[in-house]
Amino acid sequence: MSDTSRPSDELTEFWRERHIATLTTPRADGTPHVVPVGVTVDEEFAVARVICSGDSVKARNVRRAGPEGASVAVSQVDGRRWSTLEGRAVVRDDADAVAEAERRYAGRYRTPRVNPKRVVLEITLTRRLGMR
């Protein structure tokens, strides 16, 4: 991550609170595709995860970028508090990655519904904006 400082306790708590976020992925023509999502962030602010169906537009947008991943951003706002996390996303569909993402999602939101097409958009974070 280009911002190597330890995230503040306020930022860490903000990304633990139950908020709906937005995920921005690039469409084939380069324009932004923005959708509401649930997102989790690991304790080190190194990886964010979004669970979704493998045939969703967001998953297709990330896959299209190839093995190096797609440049994406997740953002959340609560009144005057806001934070955007940027990074490179790849699609993970192995059972262990999906189970870990579901576990984290359940901890922040609720147990996700069963979805045999579920994948994880795993975002290696490179920048934090807003709250530090």
Short mmCIF file of C-alpha atoms in Angstrom, two decimals:
data_model
loop_
_atom_site.label_atom_id
_atom_site.label_comp_id
_atom_site.label_asym_id
_atom_site.label_seq_id
_atom_site.Cartn_x
_atom_site.Cartn_y
_atom_site.Cartn_z
CA MET A 1 0.00 0.00 0.00
CA SER A 2 1.35 3.41 -0.86
CA ASP A 3 0.03 4.69 2.48
CA THR A 4 2.08 2.52 4.82
CA SER A 5 0.98 4.25 8.02
CA ARG A 6 -0.99 2.18 10.48
CA PRO A 7 -4.71 2.89 10.02
CA SER A 8 -6.25 4.92 12.81
CA ASP A 9 -8.53 3.25 15.32
CA GLU A 10 -11.32 5.46 13.94
CA LEU A 11 -10.77 4.16 10.39
CA THR A 12 -10.53 0.55 11.55
CA GLU A 13 -13.80 0.88 13.46
CA PHE A 14 -15.48 2.61 10.50
CA TRP A 15 -14.71 -0.39 8.26
CA ARG A 16 -16.04 -2.77 10.95
CA GLU A 17 -19.36 -0.94 11.37
CA ARG A 18 -22.25 -2.18 9.25
CA HIS A 19 -22.29 0.13 6.21
CA ILE A 20 -23.18 -0.54 2.61
CA ALA A 21 -20.32 0.48 0.36
CA THR A 22 -19.91 1.07 -3.34
CA LEU A 23 -17.55 -0.82 -5.63
CA THR A 24 -16.27 0.85 -8.77
CA THR A 25 -14.93 -1.42 -11.54
CA PRO A 26 -13.93 -0.53 -15.12
CA ARG A 27 -16.26 -1.50 -17.95
CA ALA A 28 -14.79 -2.71 -21.24
CA ASP A 29 -14.96 0.85 -22.61
CA GLY A 30 -13.15 2.21 -19.55
CA THR A 31 -16.15 3.94 -17.99
CA PRO A 32 -16.88 3.28 -14.31
CA HIS A 33 -19.44 0.70 -13.20
CA VAL A 34 -20.54 1.58 -9.64
CA VAL A 35 -22.71 -0.73 -7.54
CA PRO A 36 -23.66 -1.07 -3.87
CA VAL A 37 -21.90 -3.95 -2.10
CA GLY A 38 -21.00 -5.37 1.26
CA VAL A 39 -17.24 -5.29 1.73
CA THR A 40 -14.84 -6.51 4.38
CA VAL A 41 -11.32 -5.33 5.10
CA ASP A 42 -8.66 -7.39 6.83
CA GLU A 43 -7.02 -6.25 10.04
CA GLU A 44 -3.88 -4.97 8.30
CA PHE A 45 -5.81 -3.01 5.65
CA ALA A 46 -3.99 -5.07 3.03
CA VAL A 47 -6.96 -6.90 1.45
CA ALA A 48 -10.63 -6.06 0.97
CA ARG A 49 -13.16 -8.67 -0.14
CA VAL A 50 -16.48 -8.48 -1.94
CA ILE A 51 -18.59 -11.61 -2.43
CA CYS A 52 -20.76 -11.82 -5.52
CA SER A 53 -22.08 -14.15 -8.17
CA GLY A 54 -19.48 -15.23 -10.70
CA ASP A 55 -21.68 -14.08 -13.57
CA SER A 56 -22.23 -10.55 -12.18
CA VAL A 57 -21.09 -7.52 -14.16
CA LYS A 58 -18.57 -6.62 -11.45
CA ALA A 59 -16.99 -10.09 -11.60
CA ARG A 60 -16.89 -9.99 -15.39
CA ASN A 61 -15.28 -6.54 -15.30
CA VAL A 62 -12.55 -7.77 -12.96
CA ARG A 63 -11.94 -10.98 -14.94
CA ARG A 64 -11.56 -9.01 -18.14
CA ALA A 65 -8.46 -7.30 -16.70
CA GLY A 66 -6.58 -10.61 -16.65
CA PRO A 67 -4.23 -12.04 -14.05
CA GLU A 68 -2.77 -8.65 -13.07
CA GLY A 69 -6.22 -7.58 -11.86
CA ALA A 70 -8.45 -4.59 -12.37
CA SER A 71 -8.00 -1.19 -10.78
CA VAL A 72 -11.00 -0.75 -8.45
CA ALA A 73 -12.21 1.32 -5.51
CA VAL A 74 -14.55 0.63 -2.58
CA SER A 75 -16.07 3.57 -0.74
CA GLN A 76 -18.41 4.12 2.16
CA VAL A 77 -19.99 7.25 3.61
CA ASP A 78 -21.70 7.94 6.91
CA GLY A 79 -22.58 11.60 7.27
CA ARG A 80 -19.31 13.52 7.26
CA ARG A 81 -17.24 10.36 7.67
CA TRP A 82 -16.06 8.74 4.46
CA SER A 83 -13.33 6.45 3.24
CA THR A 84 -12.23 5.12 -0.13
CA LEU A 85 -9.86 2.18 -0.51
CA GLU A 86 -8.21 1.66 -3.90
CA GLY A 87 -6.42 -1.39 -5.21
CA ARG A 88 -6.18 -4.23 -7.72
CA ALA A 89 -8.91 -6.83 -7.74
CA VAL A 90 -8.84 -10.41 -8.94
CA VAL A 91 -11.57 -13.04 -8.93
CA ARG A 92 -11.06 -15.99 -6.58
CA ASP A 93 -13.37 -18.97 -6.95
CA ASP A 94 -11.60 -21.64 -4.88
CA ALA A 95 -13.59 -23.03 -1.95
CA ASP A 96 -11.16 -21.80 0.72
CA ALA A 97 -11.16 -18.21 -0.55
CA VAL A 98 -14.96 -18.17 -0.83
CA ALA A 99 -15.40 -19.66 2.67
CA GLU A 100 -13.03 -17.09 4.20
CA ALA A 101 -14.84 -14.22 2.48
CA GLU A 102 -18.23 -15.57 3.59
CA ARG A 103 -16.97 -15.84 7.19
CA ARG A 104 -15.77 -12.25 7.16
CA TYR A 105 -18.99 -11.05 5.50
CA ALA A 106 -21.09 -12.81 8.17
CA GLY A 107 -19.06 -11.06 10.86
CA ARG A 108 -19.75 -7.60 9.46
CA TYR A 109 -23.23 -8.03 7.96
CA ARG A 110 -25.06 -11.36 8.24
CA THR A 111 -24.67 -14.92 7.01
CA PRO A 112 -24.87 -14.69 3.22
CA ARG A 113 -27.53 -16.65 1.37
CA VAL A 114 -26.46 -19.83 -0.37
CA ASN A 115 -25.07 -19.14 -3.84
CA PRO A 116 -23.31 -21.96 -5.72
CA LYS A 117 -22.00 -19.39 -8.24
CA ARG A 118 -20.34 -17.29 -5.51
CA VAL A 119 -16.86 -15.89 -6.09
CA VAL A 120 -14.74 -13.39 -4.20
CA LEU A 121 -13.38 -10.17 -5.58
CA GLU A 122 -10.13 -9.98 -3.65
CA ILE A 123 -8.69 -6.47 -3.66
CA THR A 124 -5.05 -5.91 -2.79
CA LEU A 125 -5.19 -2.41 -1.36
CA THR A 126 -2.81 0.27 -2.58
CA ARG A 127 -4.27 3.55 -1.27
CA ARG A 128 -6.50 4.93 1.48
CA LEU A 129 -8.38 8.17 1.06
CA GLY A 130 -10.54 10.10 3.52
CA MET A 131 -10.17 8.90 7.08
CA ARG A 132 -6.67 7.65 7.80
#
